[in-house]
CSV table of C-alpha atoms in Angstrom, one decimal:
chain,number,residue,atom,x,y,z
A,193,UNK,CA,-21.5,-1.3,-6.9
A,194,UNK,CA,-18.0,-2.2,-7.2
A,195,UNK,CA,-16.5,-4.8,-4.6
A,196,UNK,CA,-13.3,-3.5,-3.6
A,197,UNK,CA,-10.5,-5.7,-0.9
A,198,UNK,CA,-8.3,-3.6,1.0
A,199,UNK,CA,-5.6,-5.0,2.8
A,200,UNK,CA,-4.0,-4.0,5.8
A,201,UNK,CA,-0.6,-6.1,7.4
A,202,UNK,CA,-0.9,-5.4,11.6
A,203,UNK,CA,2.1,-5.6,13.8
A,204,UNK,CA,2.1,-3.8,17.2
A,205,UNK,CA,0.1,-0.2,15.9
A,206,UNK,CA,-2.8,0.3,18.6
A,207,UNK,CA,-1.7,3.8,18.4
A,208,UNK,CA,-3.1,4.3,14.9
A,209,UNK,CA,-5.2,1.3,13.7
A,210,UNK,CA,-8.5,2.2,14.6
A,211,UNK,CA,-7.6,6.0,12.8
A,212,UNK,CA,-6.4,3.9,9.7
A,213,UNK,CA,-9.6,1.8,10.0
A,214,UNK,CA,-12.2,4.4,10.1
A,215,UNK,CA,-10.3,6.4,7.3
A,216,UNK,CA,-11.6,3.3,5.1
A,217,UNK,CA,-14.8,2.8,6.8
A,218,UNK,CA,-16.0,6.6,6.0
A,219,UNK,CA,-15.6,6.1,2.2
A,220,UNK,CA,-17.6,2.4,2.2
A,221,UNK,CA,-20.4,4.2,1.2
A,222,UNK,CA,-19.3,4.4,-2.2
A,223,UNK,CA,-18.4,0.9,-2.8
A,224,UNK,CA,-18.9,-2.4,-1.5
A,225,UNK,CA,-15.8,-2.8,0.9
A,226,UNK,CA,-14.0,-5.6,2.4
A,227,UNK,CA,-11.3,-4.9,5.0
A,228,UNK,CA,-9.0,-7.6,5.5
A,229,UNK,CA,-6.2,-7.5,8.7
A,230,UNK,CA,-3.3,-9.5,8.8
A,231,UNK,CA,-2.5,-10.0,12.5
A,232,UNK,CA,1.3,-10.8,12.1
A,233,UNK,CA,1.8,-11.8,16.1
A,234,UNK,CA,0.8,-8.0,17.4
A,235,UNK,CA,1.6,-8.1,21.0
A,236,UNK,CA,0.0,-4.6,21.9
A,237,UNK,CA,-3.9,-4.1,22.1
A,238,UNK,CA,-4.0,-3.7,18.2
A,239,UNK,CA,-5.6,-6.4,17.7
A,240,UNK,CA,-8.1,-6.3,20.4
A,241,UNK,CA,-9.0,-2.9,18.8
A,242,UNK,CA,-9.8,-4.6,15.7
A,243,UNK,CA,-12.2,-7.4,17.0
A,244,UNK,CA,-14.0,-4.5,18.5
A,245,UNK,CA,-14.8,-2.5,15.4
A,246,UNK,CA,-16.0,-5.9,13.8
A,247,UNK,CA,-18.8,-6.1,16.0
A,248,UNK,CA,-20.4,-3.0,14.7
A,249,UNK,CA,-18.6,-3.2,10.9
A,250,UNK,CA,-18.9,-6.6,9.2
A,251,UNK,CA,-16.5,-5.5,6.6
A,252,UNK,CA,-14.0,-5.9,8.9
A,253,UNK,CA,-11.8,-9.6,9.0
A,254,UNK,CA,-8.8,-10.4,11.1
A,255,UNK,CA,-6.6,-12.8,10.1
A,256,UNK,CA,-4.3,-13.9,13.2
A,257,UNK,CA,-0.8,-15.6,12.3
A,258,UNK,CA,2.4,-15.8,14.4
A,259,UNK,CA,4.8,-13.1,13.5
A,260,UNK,CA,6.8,-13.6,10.2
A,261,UNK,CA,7.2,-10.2,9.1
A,262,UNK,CA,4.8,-7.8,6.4
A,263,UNK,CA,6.1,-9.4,3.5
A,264,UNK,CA,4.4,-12.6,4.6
A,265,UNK,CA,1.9,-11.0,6.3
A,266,UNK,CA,0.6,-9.2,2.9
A,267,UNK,CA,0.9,-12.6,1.1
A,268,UNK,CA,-1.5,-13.9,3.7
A,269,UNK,CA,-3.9,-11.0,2.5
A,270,UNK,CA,-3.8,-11.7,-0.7
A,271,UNK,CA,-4.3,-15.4,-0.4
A,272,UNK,CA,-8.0,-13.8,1.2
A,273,UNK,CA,-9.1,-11.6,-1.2
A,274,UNK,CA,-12.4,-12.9,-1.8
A,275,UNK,CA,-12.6,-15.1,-5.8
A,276,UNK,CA,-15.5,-12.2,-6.2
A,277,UNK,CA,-14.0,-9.0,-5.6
A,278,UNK,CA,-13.4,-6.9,-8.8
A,279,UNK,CA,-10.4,-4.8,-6.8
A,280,UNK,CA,-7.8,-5.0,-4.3
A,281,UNK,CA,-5.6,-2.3,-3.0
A,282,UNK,CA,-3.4,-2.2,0.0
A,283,UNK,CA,-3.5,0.5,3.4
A,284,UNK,CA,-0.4,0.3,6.3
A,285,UNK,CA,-2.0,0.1,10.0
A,286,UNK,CA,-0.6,4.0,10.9
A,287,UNK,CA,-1.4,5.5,8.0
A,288,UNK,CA,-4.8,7.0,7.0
A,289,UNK,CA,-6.6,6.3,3.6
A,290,UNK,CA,-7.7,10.4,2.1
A,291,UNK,CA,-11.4,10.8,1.8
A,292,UNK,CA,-12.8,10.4,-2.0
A,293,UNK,CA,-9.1,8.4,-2.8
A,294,UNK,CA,-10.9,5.2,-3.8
A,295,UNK,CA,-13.9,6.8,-5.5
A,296,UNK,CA,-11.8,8.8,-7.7
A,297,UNK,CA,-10.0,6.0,-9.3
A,298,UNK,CA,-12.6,4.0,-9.7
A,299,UNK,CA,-13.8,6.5,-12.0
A,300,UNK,CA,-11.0,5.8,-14.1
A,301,UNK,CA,-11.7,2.0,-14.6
A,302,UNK,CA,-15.2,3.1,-15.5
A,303,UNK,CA,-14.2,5.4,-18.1
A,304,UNK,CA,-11.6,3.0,-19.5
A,305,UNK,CA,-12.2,-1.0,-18.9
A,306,UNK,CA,-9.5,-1.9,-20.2
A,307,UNK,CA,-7.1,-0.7,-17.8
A,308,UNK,CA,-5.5,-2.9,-15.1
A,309,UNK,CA,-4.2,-0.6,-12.7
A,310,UNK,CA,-4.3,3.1,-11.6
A,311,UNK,CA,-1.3,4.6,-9.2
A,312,UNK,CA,-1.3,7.9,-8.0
A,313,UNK,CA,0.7,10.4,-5.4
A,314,UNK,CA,1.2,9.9,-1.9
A,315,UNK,CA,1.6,12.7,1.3
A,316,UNK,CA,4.5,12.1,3.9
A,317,UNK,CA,3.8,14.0,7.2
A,318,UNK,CA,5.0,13.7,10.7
A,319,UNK,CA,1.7,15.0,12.2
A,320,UNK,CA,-2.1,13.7,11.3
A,321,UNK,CA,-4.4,15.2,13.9
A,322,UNK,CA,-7.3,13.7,15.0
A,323,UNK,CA,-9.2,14.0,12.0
A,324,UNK,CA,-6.5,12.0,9.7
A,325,UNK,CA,-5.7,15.5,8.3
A,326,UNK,CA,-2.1,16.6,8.5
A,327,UNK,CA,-2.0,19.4,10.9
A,328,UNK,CA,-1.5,22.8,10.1
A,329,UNK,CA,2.4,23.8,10.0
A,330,UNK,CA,3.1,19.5,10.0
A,331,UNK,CA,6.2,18.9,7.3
A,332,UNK,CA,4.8,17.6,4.5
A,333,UNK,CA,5.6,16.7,0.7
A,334,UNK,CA,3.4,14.9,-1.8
A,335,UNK,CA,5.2,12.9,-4.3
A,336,UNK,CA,4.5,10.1,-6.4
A,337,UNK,CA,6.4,7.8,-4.2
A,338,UNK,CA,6.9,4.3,-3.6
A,339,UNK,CA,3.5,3.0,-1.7
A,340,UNK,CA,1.5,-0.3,-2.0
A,341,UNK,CA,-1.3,2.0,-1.5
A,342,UNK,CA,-0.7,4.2,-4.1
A,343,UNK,CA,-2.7,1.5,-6.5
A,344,UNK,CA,-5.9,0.5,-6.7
A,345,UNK,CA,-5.9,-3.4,-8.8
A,346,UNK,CA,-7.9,-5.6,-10.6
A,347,UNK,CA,-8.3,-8.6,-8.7
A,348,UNK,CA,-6.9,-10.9,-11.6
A,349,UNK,CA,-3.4,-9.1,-11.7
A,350,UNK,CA,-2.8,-11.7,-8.2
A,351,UNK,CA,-2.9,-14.3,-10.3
A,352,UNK,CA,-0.6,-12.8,-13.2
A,353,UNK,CA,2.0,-11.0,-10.9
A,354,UNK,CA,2.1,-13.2,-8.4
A,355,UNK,CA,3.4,-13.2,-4.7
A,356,UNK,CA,5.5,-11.0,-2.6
A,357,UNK,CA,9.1,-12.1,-2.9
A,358,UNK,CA,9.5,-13.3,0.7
A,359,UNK,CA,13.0,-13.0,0.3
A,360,UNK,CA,12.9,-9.5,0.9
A,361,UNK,CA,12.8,-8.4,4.2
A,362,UNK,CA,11.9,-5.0,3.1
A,363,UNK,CA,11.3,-3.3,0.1
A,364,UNK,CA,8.6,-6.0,-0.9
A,365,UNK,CA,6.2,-3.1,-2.0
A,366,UNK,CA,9.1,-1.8,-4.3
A,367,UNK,CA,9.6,-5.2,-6.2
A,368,UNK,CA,6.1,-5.6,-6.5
A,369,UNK,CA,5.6,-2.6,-8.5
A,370,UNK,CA,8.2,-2.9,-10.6
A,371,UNK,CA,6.9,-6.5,-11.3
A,372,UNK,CA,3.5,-4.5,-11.5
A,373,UNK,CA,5.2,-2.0,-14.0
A,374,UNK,CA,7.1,-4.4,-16.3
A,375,UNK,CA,4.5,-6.6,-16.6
A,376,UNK,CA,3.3,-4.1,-19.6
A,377,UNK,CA,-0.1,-4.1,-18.5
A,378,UNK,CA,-2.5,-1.0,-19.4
A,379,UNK,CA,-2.6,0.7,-16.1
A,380,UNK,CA,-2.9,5.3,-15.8
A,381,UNK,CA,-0.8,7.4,-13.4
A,382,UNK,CA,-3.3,9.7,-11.5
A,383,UNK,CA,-3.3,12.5,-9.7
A,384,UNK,CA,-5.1,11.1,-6.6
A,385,UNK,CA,-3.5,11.5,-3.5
A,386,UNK,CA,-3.9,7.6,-2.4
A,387,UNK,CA,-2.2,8.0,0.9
A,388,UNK,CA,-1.0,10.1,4.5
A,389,UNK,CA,1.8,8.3,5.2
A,390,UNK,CA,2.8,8.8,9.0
A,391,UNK,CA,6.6,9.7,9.4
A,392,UNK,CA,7.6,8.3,13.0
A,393,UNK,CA,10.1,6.9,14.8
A,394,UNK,CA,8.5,3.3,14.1
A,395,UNK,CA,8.8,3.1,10.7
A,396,UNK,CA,10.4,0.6,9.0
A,397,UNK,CA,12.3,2.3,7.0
A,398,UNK,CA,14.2,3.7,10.1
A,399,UNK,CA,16.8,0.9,10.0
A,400,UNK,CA,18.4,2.9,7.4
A,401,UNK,CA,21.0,-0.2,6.7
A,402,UNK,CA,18.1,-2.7,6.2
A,403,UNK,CA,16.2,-0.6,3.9
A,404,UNK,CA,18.8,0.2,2.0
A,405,UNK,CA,20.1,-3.7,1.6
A,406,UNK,CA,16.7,-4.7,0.9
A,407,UNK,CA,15.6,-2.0,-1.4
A,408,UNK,CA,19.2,-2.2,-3.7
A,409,UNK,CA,18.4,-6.2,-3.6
A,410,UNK,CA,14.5,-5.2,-5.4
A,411,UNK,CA,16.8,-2.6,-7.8
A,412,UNK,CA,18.7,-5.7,-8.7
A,413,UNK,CA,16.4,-7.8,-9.4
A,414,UNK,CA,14.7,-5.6,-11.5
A,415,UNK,CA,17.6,-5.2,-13.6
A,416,UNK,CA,18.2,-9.2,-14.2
A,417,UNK,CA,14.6,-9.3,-15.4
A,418,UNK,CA,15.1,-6.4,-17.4
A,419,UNK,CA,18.5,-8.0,-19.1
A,420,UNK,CA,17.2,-11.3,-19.2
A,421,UNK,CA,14.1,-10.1,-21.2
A,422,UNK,CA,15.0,-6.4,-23.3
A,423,UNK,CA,11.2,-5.8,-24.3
A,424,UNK,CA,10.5,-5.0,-20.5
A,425,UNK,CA,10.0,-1.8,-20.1
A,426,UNK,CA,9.5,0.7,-17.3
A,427,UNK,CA,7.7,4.4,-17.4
A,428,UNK,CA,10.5,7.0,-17.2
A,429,UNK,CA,11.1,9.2,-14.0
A,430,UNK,CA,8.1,7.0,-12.6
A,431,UNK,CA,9.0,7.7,-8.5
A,432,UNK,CA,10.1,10.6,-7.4
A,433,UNK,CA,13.1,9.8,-5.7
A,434,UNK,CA,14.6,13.2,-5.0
A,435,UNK,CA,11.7,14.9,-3.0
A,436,UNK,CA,12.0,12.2,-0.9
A,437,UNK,CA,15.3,11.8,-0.4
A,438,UNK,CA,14.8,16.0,0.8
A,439,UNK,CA,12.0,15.0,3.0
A,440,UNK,CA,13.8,12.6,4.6
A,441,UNK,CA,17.3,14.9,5.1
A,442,UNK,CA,15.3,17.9,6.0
């Protein structure tokens, strides 16, 4: 059975952690899961939620840190990935993980070894009811966007990609894939929707300002990389930028 690390940053989201955690805990039946939670400094009940479902789920592990923000948080997770574990992949404390997402791209590994990676499409909605389901009539748009959760990783590529830049405030998942992508490794684009992805008025990516600074800074770097080295190469009209700039203005 294949030993899969999932990694989930935790910063004041009692609202929707225990949802995001059971969407994981419903499809460990398929693999052999670990669950690792990054408590950056949550000063809600989060993380008291957490501790709970360990008690009954020993998949579950809580790291505790002082707040320093989700770029450090998720470097914390990776530094935890057990030596062991064969995957890695990535889930944001109020989103929900789709039923079947892993098992269906673990196929792909199976039928191909020689791949690194797998990324697939993601859902944005602003309403997940109770079963993790967007809600009839909820807006919603499935893209292959830019989302951490999106892939599903061999465990060696933290060695060979490295970090999150911790310079980034933000758009840490964006450089990281586009590390991830110009690496060259062998790696499929699926159709597997990987991800819900909660619209609300908590996300990050609310600060418009920030998010822009910090994602035109990952751009950028990208570019010098590129320059620097011209054999680095990136898949054409990888993200699809425009459905969700229409999501978004909608």
């Amino acid at each position: 059975m294949n030993r899969l690390s999932v990694i989930i940053p935790l910063y004041n989201r009692a609202a929707f952690i225990g949802q995001a955690l059971k969407s994981l805990l419903d499809q460990s039946d398929a693999f052999d899961l670990s669950i690792i939670v990054v408590n950056d400094g949550s000063t809600d009940d989060g993380p008291e939620i957490v501790e709970k479902l360990m008690v009954s789920h020993p998949s579950i592990s809580m790291i505790s840190t002082p707040n320093q923000g989700v770029t450090k948080a998720r470097n914390v997770g990776l530094a935890a990935v057990p030596a062991d574990a064969e995957f890695f992949s990535f889930l944001d404390s109020d989103d929900i993980s789709p039923p079947g997402r892993f098992s269906a791209d673990l196929a792909e590994f199976d039928s191909n070894p020689d791949i690194q990676f797998t990324y697939g499409r993601m859902t944005l909605t602003d309403q997940l009811g109770d079963d993790g389901e967007p809600t009839p009539g909820a807006r919603t748009v499935t893209v292959r966007g830019v989302s951490l959760c999106a892939g599903l990783y061999r465990r060696n590529l933290i060695d060979s990609v490295g970090n999150f830049d911790e310079s980034l405030e933000q758009s840490e998942d964006t450089d990281y894939l586009l590390r991830l992508f110009e690496s060259g490794v062998q790696h499929v684009l699926t159709q597997t929707i990987c991800v819900y992805y909660r619209r609300h008025e908590g996300n990050m990516t609310v600060n418009s300002k920030v998010a822009m600074r910090n994602f035109m800074l990952a751009i950028k770097k990208s570019l010098a990389r590129r320059k620097a080295n011209p054999a680095v190469a990136m898949p054409e009209n990888l993200f699809d930028f425009n459905a969700l700039i229409e999501m978004r203005n909608g």
